[in-house]
Each structure stands twice: as structure tokens, then as C-alpha cells.
């Protein structure tokens, strides 16, 4: 039996323990861990070491080295630290390394040492410097808490959506607290700190003194505190060697223990047995390790989901293994294989020792038309790596123009973006590119670009017609499009100008443009309009009333209605209004005035060029049969029947139709015969038809 128990050591009176190596670390550390800043990611994630941190005994010329290892010590990255002094390291939930500098800047690196981004914890932190920092995790993401040289706390609960909060001041705090940590309670981040025998809890609004329940008396200082991974439990180590363990809400004590060690521990962390609800606190000094526990945990902890596992494999560039897992688990392609391949492609574009053509071809051969893969996202990563030409080649495989165009604009390939937008047929997309081009290019280059793209030019003209008339004029000038320039000045004369002089001047410019366009009809019509405007202004001055902006016909009609017949006739002569049109205008105007005497004089002034049926029709429209009959007798033979029917003389209309022996006229009269009144007339028409048939 001795051989089985030889490696077990007694622990107290009734327990034994043994220590054995699970596996050896593959790293080759040249310095002690105690001389490094160390950060280990959760769930067996990577380990970061910042060697040769800023210490007085180190030579100022020695630059620190940041090393990143896997959990088993395999080297992942090593880089020379060229930035400022680092106070603290920590890993985010996404396995990004957060390096908190003394000036409050936080530098973010990837698993393989690639720099991602940086952000600042604010001006106050910059001015007062960072004394200490903590990286913590919440359900919202990973946060950073800072203790400044002014003994104030600043934190952000989610570095992915940075919102800085300056915590309330702690009363009487003149030096750094003996220990502190970040807590997350009720979805809100807090700071718990110790000042002598007192504990304070800071939230965004207040600083509250708190007392752990069941705390042993005689405590004059808290030397160390540790919060569990789930932020459910808290452990406190005091200057009397007393360890208090309870809920992080400080509402319940779980257990306590007093040891004979008074020195502050180097480290104190919570741990648990695999597949067990028992939890314990491990306290470590320079050469001693102590486990205190038996705190039952009633919370079921969330394990790594399959998506998080895949993400971690992708971060480690273990793409084939990730794909095999997806296929084995039969994950939907968009969630599984497609997502892994997209990550692989984004890594592939970073291989700068391979030509753009080879990288683009390899990615397309591997991805093809895989659903859920966005070539534009991969192209954006290539552009971010400084490989613009590769990004353009990758965009050729992107079937959605709406995804191609924004990145092309970002890459300042606006003309190519315009071509892609036009190919898409999406007018909104074309407008987006046009407005971008307008701001990017000088006016001449912009117009030349439009000239080579007829569809874009047409769309931009439509835009300018409603938004930028002066730009529209410049476009027509650039193209020597005199016809459109003339039309532009015609519209401008009515839209912009109110003074008659300005309008006439605009019309003159339009006429000149029409002559240059060899459109004499439009030029003459424009000149006539100028003459009409001047005449209308003169009529208003001499006669009063409203003449401006009336058409030529309406101007004549208005003169007639105002009994200015001679002026109307003179206007008709000046503008060569045909006689037929003038007679219609005068006939209509006099009938509207019901000036029957003047109308009769007008009808006898000379032979009517429009005949006399219109006179009958106009009089009947005004319900004046008496006047209509005067003109019915003067209507020519071909329209006589119609005129007689209009005035209601059916019998005479029948006589004329019989005399004309016109079947169409006979049918027309017959259709107007109604009742007994016109019975004789109808019989007369029927007899005439019968006689015509015998012949």
C-alpha cells in the first residue's frame, strides 16, 4: 500500500493531498513570472506576458516584450512594446487583449498580436494618471475600471460600446485603498473598495458604506478581496488572518476561516471542482497555498456554447477543425461552414507575400457562391490591410451592387462605383454615388464624368431641375446644348423673374439660344412672346385691368369683353391671328357678354369665314332661340338641317332634307320626331322615302 500513498501529503488530521503535473508548458521563459505582468483568459484561453515591465532596477534602454501563448505555452505572438508604461493586462470575452497604460489609453490586440484599436478612459484619467486597473466581465461585454492618482474611479462596463462613468468620491480617501474590485449587480457595474476597517460600494450615483454580515470583530484593515467568476460570491482577507466568504451582495455569509498568516496574500481567487457545486477560495503567498471553502453554489453556470467554441477555433486559425465540427454537428451552413470560410478569407487577405490575383482566385475557388458569405466584407478587410487592388478584385465576385458601391466610395474609386451603380439599375444607388462624386471632384471633372455616363447624366439633370437650377444651366453650357438652354431660360423667365424687364431679358437670352440651336420656330415664338409681354404691360398702363401672362387668345378675348374691339382687331393683325380664329374668339366673347346687337352687327360686317352654324350653336348655348333663328336662315345648305333642328323647327328641317333627298339627313330629322306633335312630319318623311325607292 505504501506505493499507492507515497505521493500523498497530510493536510490537517483527517485529509491528504497530492500534487502532480497535468502537462508541461511548452514555453521557454527567460524571466520569472513575478517579473512580468500576466493575464490569462478564461476557459483555457491564451496567456499574455509583458516581460521587463517598467521597474526602477531595469535599464531605461530595455524595451518590454509582449508575449502571447496558448494555455499550454505554445507561442502565438511576440512583439516589442513601443508604447507607454502599462499598468494592467486583461482579456475580453472575445479574447482581445486589453493593455491599460499609465496615461489612460487602452490598446487592444488580437490573439496573434495584431493591433486592433485603442481608446482613452478620459481627460481626467490622462491628467491624474492610472494607479491601478481591473478588466472585468458582465453580461453586456467586457469592462475596464480605473483608479486614478486623484483616488477617483472611472469605469466603462462595455469597451465595445464605450461610455465612461466617473464614480462618486469616497469621503476621506487620501491614499489608495488597501484593496478593491469591480462587481456587477442587478445589471449595473459597481466598485467595492476597502479603506481601513471600512468597506464602500460605489455606483453611478452614490457612495455607500457596507458591512458584511457576520464579520468577526477586531478587523482593522482588509488586505485582499476576490469576486467569483459569476460575480455571485465574494471573499475578504483581513489583517487578522480572517477570511470571510459570502454573497457579493453582502447580504449573506457562507463561511469563514481564520489562519495564522497576517501578511497580505499575493493572490486570492475562487475555484470549483469539476462537475461539483462546491466552491472554494484559493489563497496564495510566496511559498504557501491555502484552500478555504465548502460554499455550495446553487447557480447553474453557463458553459461554452458551440458558437463560442467555433469562434475560439477561428481565432486560433484552426479552420479545418472548425469546419469538421460544423459538419459533424450538421449546423446550418450560414451559422457554420459559411461563417468559418468567411473568417478564413479575411485571414487570407492578410498574407501579403501572396499576389492579389492569387489571393482573390484562391478565395473565390474556396468560397464560390457559398450562401451567407459576403465578398464585400472580405474586400473591406483587404482594404483595411492596405490592399486596395485586392479589395477591388474581390468585389467583382460580390453579386449585390448595393454592397459593392459603398466600399468603392470608401476606397475613393468613385468612377468605378458609378459604373457599378448604373449596372445595378438602382436609381437611388446612382444618386448616392453622384452626390459623392459632386463633393469629391471639381466641377469640370464632375461634368466630364457625367458626359461619359448618359444614364447618370439624365438622372442628375432631373435632380438639378428640382434642386439646383444653376447647376443645370452649367451642364447645358458644358455640352453646348443650346436647345435645352433656351428652354431653361424660358422657364427661368417665369419662375424667377417678377419684373417685366427681367423676364424680357431672359426671353431674349432664350431666343438667342434657340437661334444657335437652329430652331427658328422656337426663336420666333419666343420673340412673339416678348412683344406680347410688352404690349400687355402697355395695355395695363392704358386700360387698366389684368393682361400680363395672358395667352394671345385670352388677351384678345379680354379686349373684346372690355368693348375694346378695335384694339382686339389690331392685336389680331399684329400677331397674324387667322380670321377663322378671330371670328371664333369674338363670337364667343360677345355671346358671353350677351351683346346680341353687337353680335348681329359683327355677323353682317362681312361674310363669316366660319359660316353661321357656330352663331346658332353659341346662341342656343346661351338659351336664346330667338337670336339663334336669325342665323339659322343664313346657314348654308349643307348645314341647314342641323341648324333648323338646333332651333327646334323639325318640320322645316324635314322639308329641307326631303328636298336634298339625303338619307342621312332624313334619318337625323326622323330621330328628332317625338310623339303626336311630329307625327305628321314623320309620315311625310316615310312617304318621301317610299317614293324615292319606287323611282
XYZ file of C-alpha atoms in Angstrom:
695
model
C 0.000 0.000 0.000
C 2.942 2.325 0.604
C 3.480 2.650 -3.144
C -0.055 3.965 -3.638
C 0.120 6.600 -0.921
C 3.730 7.668 -1.240
C 2.887 10.856 -3.203
C 0.074 11.923 -0.822
C 0.808 14.518 1.873
C -1.155 15.052 5.095
C -3.437 18.089 5.281
C -4.532 18.506 8.881
C -5.594 15.488 10.887
C -8.011 13.786 8.530
C -7.184 14.750 4.960
C -4.407 14.243 2.448
C -3.473 15.935 -0.780
C -1.167 15.258 -3.666
C 0.318 17.437 -6.405
C 1.113 16.163 -9.876
C 1.826 17.754 -13.240
C -1.045 17.559 -15.715
C 1.144 18.602 -18.617
C 4.334 20.597 -19.101
C 4.263 24.119 -20.513
C 5.969 24.489 -23.889
C 7.259 27.979 -23.272
C 10.848 28.869 -22.577
C 10.607 31.714 -20.096
C 13.771 33.697 -19.662
C 12.417 35.607 -16.681
C 10.409 34.741 -13.607
C 6.671 35.224 -13.824
C 6.948 37.500 -10.809
C 8.814 39.970 -13.028
C 6.040 40.072 -15.619
C 2.549 41.418 -15.959
C 0.430 38.297 -16.553
C -3.102 37.884 -17.878
C -4.775 34.511 -18.521
C -8.022 34.372 -20.495
C -10.932 32.327 -19.099
C -11.959 28.907 -20.393
C -8.398 27.797 -21.042
C -7.739 30.771 -23.267
C -4.418 32.426 -24.144
C -1.885 33.790 -21.676
C -0.259 37.220 -22.110
C 3.081 38.135 -20.522
C 4.582 41.589 -20.616
C 8.229 40.991 -19.858
C 10.507 43.588 -18.314
C 7.747 45.880 -17.131
C 8.703 49.365 -16.004
C 10.782 48.917 -12.895
C 13.410 51.174 -11.461
C 16.087 48.491 -11.376
C 15.717 47.819 -15.108
C 17.772 49.767 -17.588
C 15.756 52.506 -19.294
C 17.009 51.376 -22.715
C 15.493 47.892 -22.397
C 12.143 47.750 -24.183
C 9.470 45.438 -22.759
C 8.339 42.463 -24.825
C 4.717 41.374 -25.050
C 4.393 37.610 -25.496
C 1.177 35.705 -26.089
C 0.992 31.948 -25.518
C -1.673 29.292 -25.735
C -2.882 27.743 -22.480
C -0.239 25.032 -22.919
C 2.571 27.531 -23.504
C 2.734 27.366 -27.304
C 3.987 30.742 -28.617
C 1.317 32.652 -30.547
C 2.871 36.129 -30.848
C 5.755 38.244 -29.624
C 6.167 41.955 -30.159
C 8.333 44.742 -28.856
C 6.310 47.157 -26.759
C 6.743 50.643 -28.223
C 4.005 52.482 -26.380
C 3.769 53.911 -22.851
C 4.050 52.205 -19.439
C 1.402 49.520 -18.865
C -0.385 49.245 -15.521
C -2.600 46.215 -16.174
C -3.373 43.498 -18.724
C -6.628 41.613 -19.207
C -8.546 39.572 -21.761
C -12.009 40.454 -23.029
C -14.766 37.899 -23.530
C -13.906 37.986 -27.260
C -10.278 37.069 -26.452
C -8.922 40.508 -27.200
C -6.036 41.646 -25.021
C -6.647 44.984 -23.264
C -3.477 46.805 -22.240
C -4.195 49.684 -19.829
C -1.469 52.319 -19.925
C -0.485 54.786 -17.235
C -1.899 57.672 -19.316
C -5.367 56.073 -19.501
C -5.033 54.833 -23.067
C -6.206 51.246 -23.613
C -4.565 49.387 -26.505
C -6.427 46.376 -27.893
C -4.602 43.445 -29.531
C -5.798 40.240 -31.139
C -4.873 36.705 -30.200
C -1.937 36.760 -32.633
C -0.581 40.119 -31.574
C -2.341 42.131 -34.298
C -3.228 45.650 -33.195
C -6.994 46.204 -33.345
C -7.766 49.656 -31.955
C -7.270 51.945 -28.966
C -9.435 54.169 -26.809
C -8.977 56.597 -23.936
C -10.506 56.473 -20.466
C -10.938 60.257 -20.484
C -9.108 63.509 -19.799
C -9.310 63.216 -16.028
C -7.526 59.856 -16.148
C -4.937 61.346 -18.509
C -4.256 64.249 -16.147
C -4.127 62.219 -12.916
C -2.568 59.013 -14.362
C -3.578 55.427 -13.621
C -2.633 53.882 -10.281
C -4.426 50.584 -10.788
C -6.881 48.951 -13.195
C -9.182 45.951 -13.456
C -10.580 44.157 -16.508
C -13.963 42.631 -15.669
C -16.783 40.828 -17.485
C -20.524 41.458 -17.450
C -23.479 40.201 -19.452
C -23.071 43.282 -21.667
C -19.418 42.612 -22.515
C -16.009 43.299 -21.033
C -15.348 46.397 -18.943
C -12.431 48.414 -17.600
C -12.252 50.069 -14.160
C -9.557 52.635 -13.368
C -8.190 54.041 -10.101
C -6.520 57.409 -10.773
C -3.798 59.258 -8.935
C -6.509 61.531 -7.514
C -8.002 58.425 -5.844
C -11.121 58.561 -8.019
C -12.637 55.713 -10.014
C -13.692 55.751 -13.668
C -15.160 52.770 -15.491
C -16.808 51.577 -18.676
C -18.998 48.477 -18.406
C -18.577 47.625 -22.109
C -15.489 48.550 -24.114
C -17.353 47.604 -27.304
C -19.758 50.493 -26.697
C -17.594 52.890 -24.718
C -19.484 55.003 -22.217
C -17.315 56.382 -19.418
C -18.721 56.824 -15.921
C -16.939 58.793 -13.212
C -17.809 57.199 -9.918
C -18.690 59.256 -6.814
C -15.939 60.428 -4.491
C -15.151 58.342 -1.372
C -15.280 60.512 1.782
C -11.885 60.989 3.420
C -9.952 58.898 0.875
C -6.455 60.444 0.865
C -4.474 57.449 -0.394
C -5.029 54.358 -2.475
C -7.464 51.835 -0.944
C -5.892 48.741 0.554
C -7.836 46.600 -1.939
C -10.700 46.993 -4.425
C -12.566 45.129 -7.140
C -15.338 45.573 -9.700
C -18.747 43.946 -9.109
C -21.795 43.540 -11.330
C -25.125 43.540 -9.513
C -28.592 43.934 -11.000
C -27.095 44.631 -14.463
C -25.093 47.577 -13.048
C -21.315 47.764 -12.552
C -20.115 48.772 -9.055
C -16.803 49.341 -7.301
C -16.165 47.739 -3.892
C -13.168 49.167 -2.004
C -11.639 48.982 1.441
C -10.372 51.964 3.447
C -9.001 50.736 6.780
C -11.760 48.781 8.533
C -14.491 50.224 6.278
C -15.954 48.939 3.038
C -17.580 51.235 0.465
C -19.776 50.369 -2.518
C -19.795 52.860 -5.404
C -22.462 53.021 -8.076
C -23.101 55.742 -10.649
C -24.980 57.902 -8.145
C -23.708 57.359 -4.601
C -21.009 56.051 -2.285
C -22.446 53.740 0.403
C -20.747 52.223 3.435
C -21.412 48.471 3.698
C -20.757 45.829 6.353
C -20.502 42.101 5.578
C -22.952 40.116 7.737
C -21.331 38.025 10.444
C -17.928 39.687 10.111
C -15.655 38.793 13.036
C -14.707 41.700 15.354
C -11.229 43.181 15.605
C -10.689 43.823 11.882
C -8.660 46.981 11.342
C -7.949 46.552 7.651
C -8.981 44.497 4.602
C -5.888 43.342 2.698
C -7.342 41.419 -0.238
C -10.704 40.734 -1.878
C -11.811 38.370 -4.632
C -15.069 38.056 -6.557
C -16.135 34.792 -8.203
C -16.244 34.375 -11.978
C -20.022 34.764 -11.962
C -19.899 37.793 -9.626
C -22.142 35.860 -7.212
C -19.645 35.406 -4.387
C -17.087 37.497 -2.560
C -14.100 36.661 -0.358
C -12.358 39.123 2.024
C -8.959 38.678 3.700
C -8.271 40.863 6.751
C -5.156 41.905 8.657
C -6.051 39.402 11.425
C -5.778 36.445 9.028
C -9.548 36.167 8.979
C -11.228 35.105 5.714
C -14.887 35.970 5.166
C -16.773 34.269 2.312
C -20.287 35.197 1.279
C -22.533 36.561 -1.444
C -21.304 39.525 -3.469
C -24.446 41.407 -2.482
C -23.044 41.343 1.095
C -26.368 40.038 2.371
C -25.335 36.505 3.379
C -22.261 34.861 4.882
C -21.419 31.399 3.567
C -18.431 30.505 5.741
C -15.356 31.949 7.490
C -11.856 30.813 8.340
C -9.000 32.188 10.435
C -5.414 31.338 9.551
C -2.186 32.205 11.318
C -0.868 34.291 8.454
C -1.179 38.040 8.678
C 0.756 39.030 5.553
C -1.257 40.164 2.508
C -1.617 37.271 0.029
C -0.095 37.564 -3.419
C -3.293 36.279 -4.974
C -6.751 35.168 -3.925
C -9.190 33.561 -6.384
C -12.359 31.481 -6.413
C -12.318 27.957 -7.835
C -14.576 24.925 -8.029
C -14.308 21.202 -8.533
C -15.270 19.867 -11.959
C -18.929 18.787 -12.084
C -19.424 19.903 -8.481
C -21.462 22.598 -6.793
C -18.815 23.063 -4.118
C -16.814 26.254 -4.388
C -13.673 27.351 -2.592
C -11.190 30.203 -2.356
C -7.509 29.618 -3.058
C -5.169 31.987 -1.203
C -1.532 32.149 -2.293
C 1.529 33.639 -0.633
C 5.141 33.493 -1.760
C 5.634 29.892 -0.722
C 2.297 28.792 0.646
C -1.059 27.842 -0.841
C -4.276 27.516 1.136
C -7.715 26.323 0.025
C -10.712 27.515 2.010
C -14.192 26.553 1.061
C -17.251 24.341 1.072
C -19.551 27.060 -0.180
C -22.368 25.317 -2.098
C -23.225 27.074 -5.363
C -26.872 26.972 -6.351
C -26.428 28.639 -9.743
C -26.093 26.513 -12.875
C -23.155 28.107 -14.696
C -23.289 28.588 -18.423
C -20.722 26.553 -20.291
C -19.128 27.494 -23.573
C -21.727 27.375 -26.358
C -20.870 25.772 -29.689
C -20.748 29.218 -31.332
C -18.204 30.470 -28.786
C -16.163 27.281 -29.263
C -16.147 27.853 -33.030
C -15.173 31.474 -32.523
C -12.210 30.409 -30.424
C -11.085 27.876 -33.011
C -11.338 30.587 -35.665
C -9.273 32.986 -33.546
C -6.610 30.282 -33.376
C -6.848 29.824 -37.161
C -7.861 26.184 -36.794
C -10.246 26.459 -39.729
C -10.306 22.805 -40.883
C -11.114 21.600 -37.377
C -13.882 24.204 -37.026
C -15.398 23.118 -40.355
C -15.272 19.440 -39.340
C -17.146 20.270 -36.124
C -19.779 22.210 -38.091
C -20.271 19.318 -40.488
C -20.368 16.751 -37.684
C -22.995 18.759 -35.784
C -24.866 19.468 -39.049
C -25.051 23.150 -38.275
C -26.908 25.342 -40.799
C -24.471 26.479 -43.460
C -24.871 30.191 -42.702
C -24.116 29.629 -38.998
C -21.412 27.040 -39.565
C -19.250 26.378 -42.602
C -20.045 29.679 -44.383
C -19.068 31.694 -41.322
C -15.808 29.750 -40.903
C -14.908 30.190 -44.575
C -15.591 33.926 -44.349
C -13.176 34.154 -41.398
C -10.626 32.137 -43.338
C -10.925 34.517 -46.286
C -10.464 37.538 -44.015
C -7.269 35.932 -42.718
C -6.159 35.040 -46.251
C -6.181 38.665 -47.417
C -3.597 39.471 -44.730
C -0.989 37.235 -46.383
C 0.936 39.994 -48.090
C 3.559 37.631 -49.527
C 0.924 36.312 -51.973
C -0.117 38.369 -55.013
C -3.530 39.998 -55.244
C -4.534 37.802 -58.192
C -3.590 34.581 -56.401
C -5.373 35.557 -53.183
C -8.560 36.604 -54.991
C -8.542 33.417 -57.095
C -7.945 31.181 -54.073
C -10.761 32.801 -52.116
C -13.220 32.521 -54.996
C -12.293 28.894 -55.651
C -12.839 28.035 -51.997
C -15.972 30.110 -51.394
C -17.700 30.175 -54.775
C -21.345 31.127 -54.247
C -21.482 29.815 -50.690
C -24.642 31.225 -49.062
C -24.089 33.621 -46.196
C -20.632 34.706 -47.376
C -20.237 38.415 -48.134
C -17.418 39.182 -50.557
C -17.834 42.860 -49.699
C -16.965 42.129 -46.045
C -13.849 40.248 -47.146
C -12.956 43.093 -49.517
C -13.380 45.563 -46.662
C -10.883 43.560 -44.618
C -8.453 43.595 -47.564
C -8.822 47.362 -47.856
C -8.226 47.687 -44.118
C -4.943 45.817 -44.646
C -3.894 48.334 -47.292
C -4.621 46.055 -50.265
C -6.930 48.220 -52.341
C -6.428 46.373 -55.635
C -7.193 43.058 -53.953
C -10.352 44.567 -52.489
C -11.468 45.648 -55.974
C -10.836 42.161 -57.378
C -12.839 40.589 -54.556
C -15.728 42.980 -55.147
C -16.025 41.579 -58.669
C -17.351 38.388 -57.045
C -19.922 40.289 -54.964
C -23.304 39.861 -56.698
C -25.033 42.696 -54.814
C -24.250 46.130 -56.217
C -25.612 47.727 -53.070
C -22.728 46.082 -51.203
C -20.079 46.903 -53.812
C -20.736 50.620 -54.138
C -20.266 51.841 -50.512
C -16.849 50.190 -50.233
C -15.741 51.514 -53.634
C -16.681 55.009 -52.483
C -14.745 54.491 -49.257
C -11.730 53.416 -51.316
C -12.075 56.602 -53.402
C -12.859 54.610 -56.537
C -15.885 56.738 -57.231
C -15.956 56.363 -61.027
C -15.916 52.589 -60.723
C -18.635 52.881 -58.076
C -20.716 54.910 -60.541
C -20.352 52.228 -63.221
C -21.433 49.525 -60.759
C -24.388 51.595 -59.592
C -25.534 52.164 -63.181
C -25.202 48.437 -63.943
C -27.472 47.708 -60.972
C -30.290 49.858 -62.373
C -30.912 51.192 -58.857
C -31.518 54.933 -59.278
C -31.176 55.606 -55.543
C -27.738 53.992 -55.625
C -26.762 56.080 -58.663
C -27.896 59.266 -56.894
C -25.802 58.327 -53.849
C -22.676 57.986 -55.991
C -23.420 61.170 -57.943
C -23.686 63.265 -54.798
C -20.449 61.711 -53.535
C -18.715 62.495 -56.837
C -20.015 66.042 -56.780
C -18.341 66.659 -53.423
C -15.163 64.831 -54.385
C -14.388 66.256 -57.854
C -14.081 69.789 -59.141
C -16.984 70.928 -61.290
C -15.244 70.419 -64.637
C -14.132 66.852 -63.889
C -17.557 66.056 -62.465
C -19.301 67.215 -65.638
C -16.843 65.293 -67.822
C -17.571 62.138 -65.815
C -21.292 62.643 -66.352
C -20.815 63.180 -70.083
C -19.440 59.633 -70.370
C -22.405 58.153 -68.475
C -25.679 59.091 -70.246
C -27.932 57.433 -67.657
C -26.190 59.194 -64.785
C -26.317 62.481 -66.676
C -30.053 62.114 -67.258
C -30.705 61.341 -63.589
C -28.565 64.240 -62.440
C -30.404 66.607 -64.764
C -33.688 65.505 -63.211
C -32.238 66.175 -59.780
C -30.994 69.622 -60.808
C -34.361 70.569 -62.304
C -35.835 70.342 -58.827
C -32.882 71.229 -56.615
C -30.084 73.102 -58.427
C -31.197 75.122 -61.434
C -27.910 76.966 -61.811
C -26.031 73.672 -61.978
C -28.457 72.540 -64.667
C -27.616 75.650 -66.715
C -23.904 74.930 -66.301
C -24.477 71.377 -67.537
C -26.179 72.634 -70.691
C -23.404 75.167 -71.267
C -20.756 72.457 -70.805
C -22.454 70.357 -73.513
C -23.264 73.323 -75.820
C -26.868 72.167 -75.597
C -28.450 75.390 -76.857
C -31.911 73.879 -77.292
C -32.113 72.923 -73.594
C -30.509 76.233 -72.615
C -33.275 78.054 -74.445
C -35.924 76.007 -72.661
C -34.121 76.653 -69.354
C -34.255 80.433 -69.844
C -37.932 80.234 -70.870
C -38.734 78.506 -67.542
C -36.468 80.883 -65.643
C -38.249 83.916 -67.095
C -41.473 82.821 -65.422
C -40.141 81.083 -62.291
C -37.534 83.541 -61.035
C -38.268 86.959 -62.551
C -41.122 89.225 -61.476
C -40.047 92.446 -63.231
C -41.158 92.676 -66.848
C -37.690 93.878 -67.889
C -36.004 90.858 -66.336
C -38.431 88.471 -67.937
C -37.993 90.027 -71.354
C -34.217 89.835 -70.931
C -34.443 86.123 -70.029
C -36.653 85.527 -73.065
C -34.165 87.320 -75.275
C -31.418 85.009 -73.977
C -33.681 82.066 -74.730
C -34.324 83.305 -78.282
C -30.571 83.683 -78.876
C -30.047 80.110 -77.667
C -32.769 78.804 -79.992
C -31.150 80.567 -82.942
C -27.829 78.881 -82.049
C -29.680 75.578 -81.918
C -31.069 76.374 -85.412
C -34.624 76.188 -84.096
C -36.113 79.224 -85.826
C -39.682 78.319 -84.937
C -38.891 78.360 -81.179
C -36.852 81.557 -81.591
C -39.678 83.363 -83.451
C -42.259 82.157 -80.928
C -40.078 83.464 -78.098
C -39.724 86.850 -79.796
C -43.509 86.980 -80.243
C -43.888 86.299 -76.541
C -41.546 89.196 -75.768
C -43.674 91.517 -77.982
C -46.850 90.265 -76.295
C -45.419 90.935 -72.816
C -44.510 94.496 -73.754
C -47.963 95.038 -75.309
C -49.699 93.583 -72.248
C -47.776 95.944 -69.990
C -48.863 98.880 -72.223
C -52.496 97.730 -72.175
C -52.440 97.576 -68.387
C -50.991 101.071 -68.231
C -53.538 102.483 -70.682
C -56.691 100.459 -69.992
C -56.165 99.044 -66.508
C -57.170 95.509 -65.687
C -55.056 92.332 -65.783
C -53.340 91.484 -69.062
C -49.855 90.240 -68.093
C -49.271 86.484 -68.523
C -52.496 86.005 -70.520
C -52.171 83.974 -73.694
C -52.585 85.762 -77.016
C -56.130 84.414 -77.422
C -57.076 85.341 -73.868
C -55.678 88.824 -74.409
C -57.905 89.278 -77.483
C -60.906 87.883 -75.605
C -60.268 90.218 -72.660
C -60.162 93.230 -75.011
C -63.447 92.210 -76.623
C -65.071 91.673 -73.240
C -63.927 95.157 -72.336
C -65.562 96.523 -75.528
C -62.153 97.375 -76.987
C -62.970 95.782 -80.320
C -60.661 97.909 -82.434
C -57.695 97.140 -80.174
C -58.578 93.460 -80.365
C -58.634 93.587 -84.161
C -55.337 95.478 -84.246
C -53.758 92.889 -81.938
C -55.026 90.137 -84.224
C -53.435 91.851 -87.217
C -50.143 92.458 -85.400
C -49.817 88.807 -84.404
C -51.377 87.468 -87.611
C -54.212 85.670 -85.946
C -56.164 83.856 -88.724
C -59.647 85.211 -89.485
C -61.344 81.981 -88.521
C -59.718 82.007 -85.080
C -60.517 85.730 -84.565
C -64.175 85.190 -85.513
C -64.422 82.312 -83.043
C -62.879 84.426 -80.288
C -65.164 87.410 -80.992
C -68.269 85.237 -81.352
C -67.627 83.528 -78.025
C -66.821 86.777 -76.189
C -69.920 88.678 -77.475
C -72.164 85.740 -76.608
C -70.697 85.623 -73.095
C -71.496 89.348 -72.826
C -74.969 88.645 -74.277
C -74.404 91.660 -76.515
C -76.742 90.372 -79.210
C -76.926 93.645 -81.078
C -73.142 93.849 -81.428
C -73.061 90.181 -82.370
C -75.566 90.792 -85.196
C -73.547 93.759 -86.452
C -70.428 91.614 -86.320
C -72.136 88.828 -88.326
C -73.035 91.311 -91.059
C -69.646 93.075 -91.139
C -68.517 90.663 -93.844
C -69.068 87.118 -94.924
C -68.327 84.818 -91.990
C -65.205 82.648 -92.574
C -66.579 80.083 -90.099
C -70.101 80.017 -91.520
C -73.227 80.737 -89.479
C -73.855 77.415 -87.774
C -71.466 78.445 -84.915
C -73.662 81.503 -84.356
C -76.709 79.237 -83.997
C -74.825 76.902 -81.632
C -73.492 79.747 -79.438
C -76.928 81.405 -79.172
C -78.585 78.113 -78.204
C -75.820 77.518 -75.661
C -76.884 80.829 -74.137
C -80.536 79.618 -74.312
C -81.517 82.371 -76.772
C -83.600 80.681 -79.505
C -84.822 83.999 -80.817
C -81.345 85.141 -81.790
C -80.425 81.650 -82.973
C -83.280 81.664 -85.523
C -81.846 84.835 -87.087
C -78.743 82.933 -88.063
C -80.400 79.614 -88.914
C -81.776 81.096 -92.095
C -78.270 82.185 -93.118
C -76.693 78.779 -92.665
C -75.535 77.123 -95.908
C -77.455 74.200 -97.452
C -75.004 71.546 -96.204
C -75.618 72.525 -92.544
C -79.208 73.821 -92.903
C -80.922 70.723 -91.478
C -78.676 70.706 -88.402
C -79.283 74.429 -87.783
C -83.090 74.034 -88.065
C -83.068 71.100 -85.690
C -80.979 73.148 -83.180
C -83.683 75.856 -83.092
C -86.447 73.214 -82.870
C -88.002 73.653 -86.353
C -88.396 69.931 -87.140
C -90.990 70.406 -89.885
C -88.873 72.811 -91.896
C -85.816 70.603 -91.328
C -87.857 67.717 -92.824
C -88.734 69.783 -95.885
C -85.085 70.667 -96.483
C -83.980 67.031 -96.013
C -86.682 65.829 -98.469
C -85.608 68.488 -100.926
C -81.987 67.386 -100.592
C -83.041 63.720 -100.920
C -80.351 62.959 -98.337
C -80.950 59.702 -96.453
C -78.634 60.670 -93.595
C -80.470 63.978 -93.123
C -83.863 62.212 -93.293
C -82.766 59.759 -90.568
C -81.454 62.654 -88.443
C -84.796 64.535 -88.693
C -86.747 61.338 -88.033
C -84.747 60.790 -84.819
C -85.945 64.204 -83.606
C -89.618 63.446 -84.216
C -91.375 62.774 -80.917
C -94.994 61.994 -80.014
C -98.134 63.122 -81.812
C -96.717 66.608 -82.366
C -94.305 65.458 -85.005
C -96.386 62.514 -86.247
C -97.334 64.250 -89.492
C -93.713 65.175 -90.133
C -92.619 61.589 -89.582
C -95.305 60.307 -92.005
C -94.164 62.857 -94.540
C -90.581 61.592 -94.308
C -91.700 57.966 -94.653
C -93.766 58.799 -97.811
C -90.782 60.616 -99.274
C -88.611 57.575 -98.656
C -91.191 55.279 -100.279
C -91.431 57.459 -103.377
C -87.639 57.591 -103.614
C -87.487 53.796 -103.526
C -90.111 53.446 -106.355
C -88.007 55.621 -108.565
